[in-house]
Short mmCIF file of C-alpha atoms and ligand atoms in Angstrom, two decimals:
data_model
loop_
_atom_site.label_atom_id
_atom_site.label_comp_id
_atom_site.label_asym_id
_atom_site.label_seq_id
_atom_site.Cartn_x
_atom_site.Cartn_y
_atom_site.Cartn_z
CA UNK A 1336 -7.19 -17.07 20.02
CA UNK A 1337 -10.37 -16.28 19.08
CA UNK A 1338 -12.33 -15.75 22.55
CA UNK A 1339 -13.53 -12.42 22.45
CA UNK A 1340 -15.49 -11.78 18.55
CA UNK A 1341 -12.16 -12.11 17.28
CA UNK A 1342 -12.71 -13.95 13.86
CA UNK A 1343 -10.26 -16.69 12.01
CA UNK A 1344 -7.52 -16.24 10.52
CA UNK A 1345 -7.13 -16.73 7.07
CA UNK A 1346 -4.89 -19.92 7.00
CA UNK A 1347 -2.60 -19.14 4.18
CA UNK A 1348 -1.60 -15.90 6.28
CA UNK A 1349 -0.94 -17.94 9.62
CA UNK A 1350 1.10 -20.88 7.14
CA UNK A 1351 3.40 -18.03 5.21
CA UNK A 1352 3.33 -16.35 9.66
CA UNK A 1353 4.61 -19.75 10.60
CA UNK A 1354 7.22 -20.16 8.16
CA UNK A 1355 8.57 -16.62 8.72
CA UNK A 1356 8.98 -16.60 12.77
CA UNK A 1357 9.29 -19.78 13.29
CA UNK A 1358 7.81 -21.99 16.34
CA UNK A 1359 9.00 -20.05 19.32
CA UNK A 1360 7.98 -16.13 17.13
CA UNK A 1361 4.83 -17.83 16.25
CA UNK A 1362 3.71 -18.65 19.78
CA UNK A 1363 3.96 -15.68 20.85
CA UNK A 1364 2.44 -13.88 17.45
CA UNK A 1365 -0.21 -15.94 17.88
CA UNK A 1366 -0.50 -14.98 21.98
CA UNK A 1367 -0.68 -11.61 21.11
CA UNK A 1368 -3.73 -11.54 19.50
CA UNK A 1369 -5.65 -12.33 22.58
CA UNK A 1370 -3.39 -9.15 23.72
CA UNK A 1371 -5.81 -5.66 23.61
CA UNK A 1372 -4.99 -3.51 21.42
CA UNK A 1373 -2.36 -0.44 21.35
CA UNK A 1374 -3.31 3.27 21.42
CA UNK A 1375 -1.73 6.16 21.19
CA UNK A 1376 -1.73 9.43 20.86
CA UNK A 1377 0.60 12.69 18.81
CA UNK A 1378 1.24 15.69 20.93
CA UNK A 1379 0.97 18.17 18.10
CA UNK A 1380 4.36 20.59 18.77
CA UNK A 1381 3.15 22.97 16.44
CA UNK A 1382 0.11 23.94 18.77
CA UNK A 1383 2.04 22.58 21.65
CA UNK A 1384 5.29 20.92 23.57
CA UNK A 1385 4.87 17.81 24.96
CA UNK A 1386 5.91 19.09 28.39
CA UNK A 1387 2.79 21.40 28.70
CA UNK A 1388 1.07 18.57 27.31
CA UNK A 1389 2.16 16.04 30.25
CA UNK A 1390 1.00 18.51 32.23
CA UNK A 1391 -2.46 19.45 31.33
CA UNK A 1392 -3.57 16.11 29.74
CA UNK A 1393 -6.19 14.47 31.44
CA UNK A 1394 -5.55 11.26 30.02
CA UNK A 1395 -1.98 8.88 31.74
CA UNK A 1396 0.57 8.93 29.55
CA UNK A 1397 3.08 6.22 28.59
CA UNK A 1398 5.55 7.38 25.87
CA UNK A 1399 6.30 5.73 22.88
CA UNK A 1400 10.17 4.85 22.16
CA UNK A 1401 9.74 5.57 17.81
CA UNK A 1402 8.50 8.60 18.46
CA UNK A 1403 9.73 11.25 20.32
CA UNK A 1404 6.15 13.27 20.95
CA UNK A 1405 4.07 9.61 21.03
CA UNK A 1406 2.53 7.86 23.86
CA UNK A 1407 0.53 5.16 24.99
CA UNK A 1408 -2.80 6.31 26.17
CA UNK A 1409 -6.01 3.82 27.92
CA UNK A 1410 -8.69 6.17 26.36
CA UNK A 1411 -10.52 5.29 23.93
CA UNK A 1412 -12.39 7.80 23.94
CA UNK A 1413 -9.57 11.00 23.09
CA UNK A 1414 -10.63 11.81 20.26
CA UNK A 1415 -14.18 13.29 22.10
CA UNK A 1416 -11.63 15.08 23.94
CA UNK A 1417 -11.25 18.93 23.20
CA UNK A 1418 -8.01 19.68 23.62
CA UNK A 1419 -8.44 17.23 19.83
CA UNK A 1420 -10.42 19.20 19.17
CA UNK A 1421 -7.98 21.92 19.56
CA UNK A 1422 -5.42 20.44 17.46
CA UNK A 1423 -3.11 19.28 20.45
CA UNK A 1424 -2.67 16.08 19.31
CA UNK A 1425 -3.66 13.43 17.09
CA UNK A 1426 -4.88 9.51 18.07
CA UNK A 1427 -1.90 7.66 15.80
CA UNK A 1428 -1.42 3.68 16.14
CA UNK A 1429 1.61 3.70 18.02
CA UNK A 1430 3.39 1.57 15.23
CA UNK A 1431 2.25 3.68 13.16
CA UNK A 1432 4.37 6.91 14.21
CA UNK A 1433 7.52 4.73 12.88
CA UNK A 1434 7.90 5.13 9.78
CA UNK A 1435 7.82 9.03 9.44
CA UNK A 1436 10.02 9.67 11.45
CA UNK A 1437 12.65 7.70 8.86
CA UNK A 1438 12.28 10.27 6.19
CA UNK A 1439 14.33 12.88 8.30
CA UNK A 1440 12.24 16.00 7.14
CA UNK A 1441 13.44 19.59 8.03
CA UNK A 1442 12.57 22.63 7.58
CA UNK A 1443 12.08 24.65 4.41
CA UNK A 1444 12.52 21.60 2.39
CA UNK A 1445 10.04 19.84 -0.11
CA UNK A 1446 8.17 16.46 0.97
CA UNK A 1447 6.35 14.32 -0.38
CA UNK A 1448 3.59 12.56 1.34
CA UNK A 1449 1.92 10.14 -1.58
CA UNK A 1450 -1.09 8.29 0.23
CA UNK A 1451 -1.94 10.79 3.17
CA UNK A 1452 -5.92 10.20 4.28
CA UNK A 1453 -6.64 10.45 7.22
CA UNK A 1454 -3.38 12.33 7.56
CA UNK A 1455 -1.37 10.65 10.70
CA UNK A 1456 1.83 10.68 9.25
CA UNK A 1457 2.11 13.93 6.78
CA UNK A 1458 0.27 15.92 10.54
CA UNK A 1459 4.30 13.75 11.83
CA UNK A 1460 5.97 15.57 8.88
CA UNK A 1461 3.69 18.93 9.03
CA UNK A 1462 5.98 18.77 12.91
CA UNK A 1463 9.03 17.67 11.80
CA UNK A 1464 9.17 20.67 9.57
CA UNK A 1465 7.76 23.49 11.69
CA UNK A 1466 5.35 25.50 9.14
CA UNK A 1467 8.30 26.18 6.39
CA UNK A 1468 8.94 24.76 3.44
CA UNK A 1469 6.09 22.82 1.41
CA UNK A 1470 4.79 19.69 1.87
CA UNK A 1471 2.00 18.36 -0.72
CA UNK A 1472 0.18 15.89 0.46
CA UNK A 1473 -1.86 13.57 -1.73
CA UNK A 1474 -4.64 11.05 -1.17
CA UNK A 1475 -6.49 9.51 -4.98
CA UNK A 1476 -10.03 8.69 -2.37
CA UNK A 1477 -11.86 12.20 -2.78
CA UNK A 1478 -13.42 11.41 0.31
CA UNK A 1479 -10.61 10.95 2.14
CA UNK A 1480 -9.33 13.29 1.27
CA UNK A 1481 -11.58 15.64 2.60
CA UNK A 1482 -10.89 14.38 5.46
CA UNK A 1483 -7.08 14.73 5.60
CA UNK A 1484 -7.72 18.43 4.59
CA UNK A 1485 -9.36 18.39 8.35
CA UNK A 1486 -6.83 16.80 10.17
CA UNK A 1487 -4.44 19.41 8.46
CA UNK A 1488 -6.00 21.81 9.59
CA UNK A 1489 -7.43 20.43 13.14
CA UNK A 1490 -3.44 21.47 13.71
CA UNK A 1491 -3.09 23.82 12.63
CA UNK A 1492 -0.53 23.17 9.28
CA UNK A 1493 0.36 26.08 7.72
CA UNK A 1494 2.73 25.10 4.80
CA UNK A 1495 0.75 21.65 3.43
CA UNK A 1496 -0.98 21.89 0.06
CA UNK A 1497 -3.39 19.05 -0.01
CA UNK A 1498 -4.45 17.46 -3.07
CA UNK A 1499 -6.62 14.89 -4.68
CA UNK A 1500 -4.37 12.81 -7.86
CA UNK A 1501 -3.12 9.38 -9.14
CA UNK A 1502 -0.08 8.96 -8.31
CA UNK A 1503 0.80 9.36 -12.40
CA UNK A 1504 -0.49 12.46 -12.93
CA UNK A 1505 1.99 13.88 -10.23
CA UNK A 1506 4.18 11.94 -11.75
CA UNK A 1507 4.08 14.35 -15.13
CA UNK A 1508 3.91 17.86 -12.75
CA UNK A 1509 7.21 16.68 -10.62
CA UNK A 1510 10.42 15.09 -11.97
CA UNK A 1511 12.76 15.44 -9.58
CA UNK A 1512 11.17 17.41 -7.85
CA UNK A 1513 10.86 16.89 -4.07
CA UNK A 1514 13.62 16.14 -1.69
CA UNK A 1515 11.19 13.34 0.74
CA UNK A 1516 8.76 11.65 -0.37
CA UNK A 1517 6.77 8.88 1.66
CA UNK A 1518 4.96 6.71 0.57
CA UNK A 1519 2.03 4.68 3.19
CA UNK A 1520 1.14 2.51 0.73
CA UNK A 1521 -2.64 0.76 0.65
CA UNK A 1522 -1.53 -3.04 1.49
CA UNK A 1523 -3.36 -6.02 2.78
CA UNK A 1524 -3.57 -4.84 6.23
CA UNK A 1525 -2.39 -7.71 8.32
CA UNK A 1526 -1.13 -5.85 10.16
CA UNK A 1527 -3.96 -5.07 11.43
CA UNK A 1528 -6.23 -7.60 11.85
CA UNK A 1529 -5.30 -7.35 15.97
CA UNK A 1530 -7.20 -3.88 15.53
CA UNK A 1531 -10.02 -3.53 12.87
CA UNK A 1532 -10.48 -7.91 12.94
CA UNK A 1533 -13.84 -8.46 10.93
CA UNK A 1534 -12.68 -6.08 8.65
CA UNK A 1535 -8.90 -6.82 7.46
CA UNK A 1536 -9.56 -10.21 7.64
CA UNK A 1537 -12.65 -10.59 5.07
CA UNK A 1538 -10.83 -8.61 3.04
CA UNK A 1539 -8.01 -10.81 3.31
CA UNK A 1540 -6.73 -13.28 -0.07
CA UNK A 1541 -3.52 -14.51 -1.44
CA UNK A 1542 -5.42 -12.30 -4.90
CA UNK A 1543 -5.12 -9.44 -2.84
CA UNK A 1544 -1.78 -9.97 -1.67
CA UNK A 1545 -0.61 -9.62 -5.03
CA UNK A 1546 -2.84 -7.21 -6.47
CA UNK A 1547 -1.77 -5.05 -3.78
CA UNK A 1548 1.88 -5.90 -4.37
CA UNK A 1549 1.09 -5.06 -8.66
CA UNK A 1550 -0.55 -1.62 -7.27
CA UNK A 1551 2.13 -0.86 -4.35
CA UNK A 1552 5.46 -1.60 -7.23
CA UNK A 1553 3.20 1.48 -8.89
CA UNK A 1554 2.60 3.95 -6.46
CA UNK A 1555 6.58 3.62 -5.98
CA UNK A 1556 8.12 3.64 -10.03
CA UNK A 1557 6.15 7.50 -9.51
CA UNK A 1558 7.83 8.30 -6.11
CA UNK A 1559 11.17 7.45 -7.13
CA UNK A 1560 10.29 9.40 -10.53
CA UNK A 1561 8.95 12.03 -8.28
CA UNK A 1562 12.11 12.26 -6.00
CA UNK A 1563 15.43 14.39 -6.77
CA UNK A 1564 19.65 12.91 -6.48
CA UNK A 1565 20.35 12.93 -3.27
CA UNK A 1566 17.18 12.67 -2.20
CA UNK A 1567 15.02 10.27 0.72
CA UNK A 1568 12.11 7.87 -0.03
CA UNK A 1569 11.02 5.30 3.05
CA UNK A 1570 7.94 3.28 2.36
CA UNK A 1571 5.54 1.59 4.92
CA UNK A 1572 2.68 0.21 4.96
CA UNK A 1573 1.10 -2.25 7.94
CA UNK A 1574 1.49 -5.37 6.48
CA UNK A 1575 3.21 -8.34 7.50
CA UNK A 1576 3.22 -10.05 3.64
CA UNK A 1577 7.46 -9.92 1.84
CA UNK A 1578 5.71 -9.64 -1.73
CA UNK A 1579 4.61 -5.95 -0.09
CA UNK A 1580 6.97 -5.47 1.77
CA UNK A 1581 10.81 -6.61 2.21
CA UNK A 1582 9.91 -8.94 -1.37
CA UNK A 1583 8.64 -5.27 -2.93
CA UNK A 1584 12.12 -2.99 -1.55
CA UNK A 1585 14.02 -6.23 -2.96
CA UNK A 1586 12.52 -5.57 -6.28
CA UNK A 1587 12.24 -2.04 -6.88
CA UNK A 1588 15.88 -1.51 -5.68
CA UNK A 1589 16.84 -4.45 -8.79
CA UNK A 1590 14.81 -2.04 -10.44
CA UNK A 1591 16.54 1.63 -10.13
CA UNK A 1592 19.87 1.15 -9.95
CA UNK A 1593 19.85 4.21 -8.96
CA UNK A 1594 17.90 3.66 -4.86
CA UNK A 1595 20.19 1.90 -2.10
CA UNK A 1596 18.62 0.49 1.09
CA UNK A 1597 20.35 2.89 4.18
CA UNK A 1598 18.07 0.35 7.25
CA UNK A 1599 14.72 -1.62 6.88
CA UNK A 1600 11.96 -2.63 10.18
CA UNK A 1601 8.93 -4.66 10.51
CA UNK A 1602 7.99 -4.21 13.55
CA UNK A 1603 5.76 -7.37 14.98
CA UNK A 1604 2.78 -6.69 17.91
CA UNK A 1605 4.85 -10.31 19.74
CA UNK A 1606 7.53 -8.38 20.12
CA UNK A 1607 7.09 -4.86 20.21
CA UNK A 1608 3.90 -2.60 21.82
CA UNK A 1609 1.94 -1.79 18.88
CA UNK A 1610 0.08 -3.34 15.51
CA UNK A 1611 2.34 -4.83 12.47
CA UNK A 1612 4.37 -2.03 10.03
CA UNK A 1613 7.41 -2.05 8.20
CA UNK A 1614 9.32 0.42 6.75
CA UNK A 1615 12.37 1.23 4.84
CA UNK A 1616 14.19 3.60 3.98
CA UNK A 1617 16.04 4.41 0.17
CA UNK A 1618 18.01 7.25 -0.64
CA UNK A 1619 18.75 8.38 -4.72
CA UNK A 1620 21.78 8.19 -5.61
CA UNK A 1621 23.28 12.69 -5.76
CA UNK A 1622 24.00 11.98 -9.09
CA UNK A 1623 21.28 11.76 -11.72
CA UNK A 1624 18.74 14.33 -13.53
CA UNK A 1625 18.98 18.22 -12.59
CA UNK A 1626 16.45 18.96 -10.35
CA UNK A 1627 13.00 20.04 -10.82
CA UNK A 1628 12.73 23.76 -10.79
CA UNK A 1629 10.27 25.32 -8.31
CA UNK A 1630 6.56 25.60 -10.55
CA UNK A 1631 6.66 29.34 -9.53
CA UNK A 1632 2.37 30.09 -9.33
CA UNK A 1633 1.36 32.24 -12.28
CA UNK A 1634 -1.84 33.41 -11.33
CA UNK A 1635 -0.71 35.87 -8.02
CA UNK A 1636 -2.02 37.46 -5.40
CA UNK A 1637 -5.74 39.02 -4.49
CA UNK A 1638 -7.54 41.62 -6.27
CA UNK A 1639 -7.06 45.03 -4.51
CA UNK A 1640 -11.09 44.47 -2.36
CA UNK A 1641 -10.21 41.64 -1.00
CA UNK A 1642 -7.06 42.37 0.27
CA UNK A 1643 -9.04 45.83 2.03
CA UNK A 1644 -11.68 43.63 3.65
CA UNK A 1645 -8.57 41.38 4.85
CA UNK A 1646 -6.63 43.55 6.22
CA UNK A 1647 -9.16 46.06 8.38
CA UNK A 1648 -10.43 42.34 9.65
CA UNK A 1649 -7.31 41.75 10.79
CA UNK A 1650 -6.22 45.17 12.19
CA UNK A 1651 -9.60 45.15 14.51
CA UNK A 1652 -10.09 41.20 15.38
CA UNK A 1653 -6.09 40.89 15.22
CA UNK A 1654 -3.00 40.91 16.46
CA UNK A 1655 -1.28 40.89 14.11
CA UNK A 1656 -1.40 39.79 10.42
CA UNK A 1657 -1.12 36.55 9.80
CA UNK A 1658 2.21 35.03 7.88
CA UNK A 1659 2.08 34.16 5.07
CA UNK A 1660 1.27 35.05 0.86
CA UNK A 1661 -1.94 36.21 0.55
CA UNK A 1662 -4.22 34.30 -2.83
CA UNK A 1663 -8.08 34.15 -3.92
CA UNK A 1664 -9.92 31.97 -5.75
CA UNK A 1665 -13.11 32.88 -6.32
CA UNK A 1666 -14.47 34.37 -3.29
CA UNK A 1667 -12.37 32.75 -0.20
CA UNK A 1668 -8.71 34.03 -0.32
CA UNK A 1669 -6.21 31.68 1.26
CA UNK A 1670 -2.64 32.50 2.80
CA UNK A 1671 0.16 30.15 0.88
CA UNK A 1672 3.41 29.27 2.26
CA UNK A 1673 6.68 30.74 0.80
CA UNK A 1674 7.88 29.01 -2.40
CA UNK A 1675 4.24 28.20 -3.68
CA UNK A 1676 4.26 25.89 -6.71
CA UNK A 1677 1.52 27.12 -9.34
CA UNK A 1678 -0.76 24.67 -9.03
CA UNK A 1679 -2.59 24.81 -12.92
CA UNK A 1680 -3.95 21.87 -14.06
CA UNK A 1681 -4.50 19.84 -10.51
CA UNK A 1682 -7.18 19.02 -8.36
CA UNK A 1683 -5.89 21.15 -5.00
CA UNK A 1684 -8.56 20.49 -1.81
CA UNK A 1685 -6.46 22.90 -0.24
CA UNK A 1686 -2.88 25.32 -0.06
CA UNK A 1687 -1.74 27.18 3.20
CA UNK A 1688 -4.00 28.22 4.91
CA UNK A 1689 -7.66 29.28 4.42
CA UNK A 1690 -8.45 32.54 5.69
CA UNK A 1691 -11.81 33.24 4.46
CA UNK A 1692 -14.28 34.15 2.20
CA UNK A 1693 -14.53 38.26 0.56
CA UNK A 1694 -18.53 38.75 -0.44
CA UNK A 1695 -20.20 42.08 -0.61
CA UNK A 1696 -17.24 44.01 0.58
CA UNK A 1697 -17.02 41.91 4.22
CA UNK A 1698 -14.09 39.49 4.93
CA UNK A 1699 -15.51 36.86 7.04
CA UNK A 1700 -12.88 34.62 8.28
CA UNK A 1701 -12.40 30.50 8.14
CA UNK A 1702 -12.63 27.75 10.74
CA UNK A 1703 -9.36 26.62 9.46
CA UNK A 1704 -7.33 30.63 10.50
CA UNK A 1705 -8.76 30.16 14.06
CA UNK A 1706 -7.45 26.80 13.94
CA UNK A 1707 -3.57 28.05 12.25
CA UNK A 1708 -3.15 30.98 14.91
CA UNK A 1709 -1.83 31.04 18.41
CA UNK A 1710 -4.59 32.53 21.57
CA UNK A 1711 -2.08 35.52 21.46
CA UNK A 1712 -2.93 36.39 17.99
CA UNK A 1713 -6.42 37.44 18.90
CA UNK A 1714 -7.10 40.46 19.67
CA UNK A 1715 -10.36 39.26 21.56
CA UNK A 1716 -10.43 35.66 23.06
CA UNK A 1717 -12.76 33.84 25.43
CA UNK A 1718 -11.55 31.09 27.86
CA UNK A 1719 -13.22 28.26 28.83
CA UNK A 1720 -11.91 25.49 31.10
CA UNK A 1721 -12.35 21.68 29.22
CA UNK A 1722 -16.26 21.68 30.68
CA UNK A 1723 -17.00 24.14 29.25
CA UNK A 1724 -15.87 23.54 26.12
CA UNK A 1725 -17.74 20.78 25.59
CA UNK A 1726 -20.88 23.25 25.57
CA UNK A 1727 -19.45 25.43 22.62
CA UNK A 1728 -18.78 22.50 20.73
CA UNK A 1729 -22.38 21.58 20.62
CA UNK A 1730 -23.13 24.84 18.95
CA UNK A 1731 -24.15 27.02 21.99
CA UNK A 1732 -24.20 30.54 22.92
CA UNK A 1733 -21.31 31.75 24.97
CA UNK A 1734 -21.50 34.65 27.51
CA UNK A 1735 -19.10 37.57 26.89
CA UNK A 1736 -18.93 41.23 26.20
CA UNK A 1737 -17.61 43.59 23.92
CA UNK A 1738 -18.32 43.39 19.97
CA UNK A 1739 -15.89 41.98 17.28
CA UNK A 1740 -14.27 38.60 16.23
CA UNK A 1741 -13.10 36.51 19.21
CA UNK A 1742 -10.80 33.37 19.02
CA UNK A 1743 -12.53 30.62 21.81
CA UNK A 1744 -9.72 28.83 23.91
CA UNK A 1745 -9.84 25.97 25.76
CA UNK A 1746 -7.69 26.27 28.68
CA UNK A 1747 -5.46 28.39 25.93
CA UNK A 1748 -5.45 26.90 22.72
CA UNK A 1749 -7.59 27.84 20.15
CA UNK A 1750 -10.73 25.67 18.77
CA UNK A 1751 -12.34 28.12 17.33
CA UNK A 1752 -13.71 31.30 16.18
CA UNK A 1753 -17.04 33.48 18.09
CA UNK A 1754 -18.56 36.85 17.72
CA UNK A 1755 -19.22 38.40 20.27
CA UNK A 1756 -22.52 41.27 20.22
CA UNK A 1757 -24.68 42.90 22.52
CA UNK A 1758 -23.49 40.75 25.78
CA UNK A 1759 -22.90 37.06 23.91
CA UNK A 1760 -20.83 35.42 21.69
CA UNK A 1761 -22.05 33.87 18.65
CA UNK A 1762 -21.53 30.77 18.09
CA UNK A 1763 -19.28 30.35 14.39
CA UNK A 1764 -18.26 26.53 15.54
CA UNK A 1765 -18.24 25.12 11.85
CA UNK A 1766 -21.47 22.74 11.73
CA UNK A 1767 -20.11 20.36 10.63
CA UNK A 1768 -17.40 19.79 12.90
CA UNK A 1769 -19.57 19.88 16.57
CA UNK A 1770 -19.35 17.65 19.17
CA UNK A 1771 -23.09 15.25 18.82
CA UNK A 1772 -24.97 13.14 21.68
N1 SAM B 1871 -0.54 7.86 5.47
C1 SAM B 1871 -2.21 7.38 6.03
C2 SAM B 1871 -1.95 8.09 7.20
O1 SAM B 1871 -0.41 7.41 8.45
O2 SAM B 1871 -2.45 8.43 8.00
C3 SAM B 1871 -2.31 6.84 5.42
C4 SAM B 1871 -2.23 5.75 4.02
S1 SAM B 1871 -3.21 4.35 3.72
C5 SAM B 1871 -2.08 3.27 4.41
C6 SAM B 1871 -3.11 4.90 1.84
C7 SAM B 1871 -3.56 5.37 1.04
O3 SAM B 1871 -3.16 5.08 -0.42
C8 SAM B 1871 -5.25 4.54 1.53
O4 SAM B 1871 -6.30 6.60 2.34
C9 SAM B 1871 -6.20 4.76 0.05
O5 SAM B 1871 -7.16 5.49 0.05
C10 SAM B 1871 -4.44 6.07 -0.42
N2 SAM B 1871 -4.79 4.78 -2.12
C11 SAM B 1871 -5.27 3.80 -2.94
N3 SAM B 1871 -5.05 3.55 -4.63
C12 SAM B 1871 -3.81 4.34 -4.31
C13 SAM B 1871 -3.04 4.41 -5.78
N4 SAM B 1871 -3.53 3.81 -6.81
N5 SAM B 1871 -2.54 5.70 -5.24
C14 SAM B 1871 -1.68 5.94 -4.54
N6 SAM B 1871 -2.76 6.10 -2.46
C15 SAM B 1871 -3.76 5.45 -3.44
#
């Protein structure tokens, strides 16, 4: 079991698993540590449908049973393929794909992902919402929240608001506000012992399990207050500890009698193809406080010169004006989703699509705008094969005629901007996102 560099598993953890699974189950559970880790990708249906992706994928794909757009892949390098940079898929551990579909998020709803970074489940929820409604993706850790923004942008999500706030701060602003809430809680990570063995095992202790359980209890309490009567709450972890899973939910239900459990599931690596995961689906009773109203956007629109520059850019370089309400914050223009709430007093990292910057009378488009568009939205395109796209992703200049901003495409899917002039296309792929080596 401990071959291949696997560190020894904590004896208190093993004793608990043995008691939970019984002798036979425990034996199978131990044997799962000798098997390879499962890798997965989830096709991003905001950009490409599943069948089309199956046709163009260079990886062998095998469906994940609990997520219709999920596939097992053998490739370790899925994160370096140009289709990844084009946001055609998200690399996600297969079991981690199981929780978000349980929320049954729908277009037009107000959905909160309270512990959202790096964004696997947020982007999964965004796919279910198909760009309609408002998806609030919150992350407490600032560095992780920035990665969340990058993933939301790469996948072309238009209706997300990324916040960097503590759950208690949000609970004060959004009482009974959301239709659906996902709490993918920070946990002791026992389900990751196979995947990130060294880190997950080194951080494990019984005291940390108790610490995580108390933190989860507090997070769930804040989440409960933000859910409208009749709304749905999905709680998930990647650990096996009952105090963080079924025990946590039992305590939650006893402390919140308005909630009832619809179902729960624990995925074990010896019973399914995936790492450890747990989810519980509950609903808040239909009777209760009045639903939180939309907090209207206080400050609206964009100053006339910035709007005019944006419109001139669209007329020259796009085939249609992208959807969304134009909003200006400093020099930056955003396209906000419909029914956007006031973000006054909240630490907002991103609202809707970052369209670009207005400076010295000119509009310069943002990378996120290109990622939110389809090939047919651009007036000019540069079409690359997957091999050619690697050069663009490394920052190279491309050959190409014409003049003006162009959508750079890989096999027909937008990767970013280029700017044509004098027989070349200048590379506008953001330096911080480029392929290195
Ligand atoms: N849902 C994410 C996904 O699918 O990509 C993974 C979320 S991860 C399991 C839990 C997240 O909760 C971490 O990013 C962590 O920084 C954040 N977190 C830590 N402490 C928190 C707290 N007190 N309240 C809310 N979130 C917290």
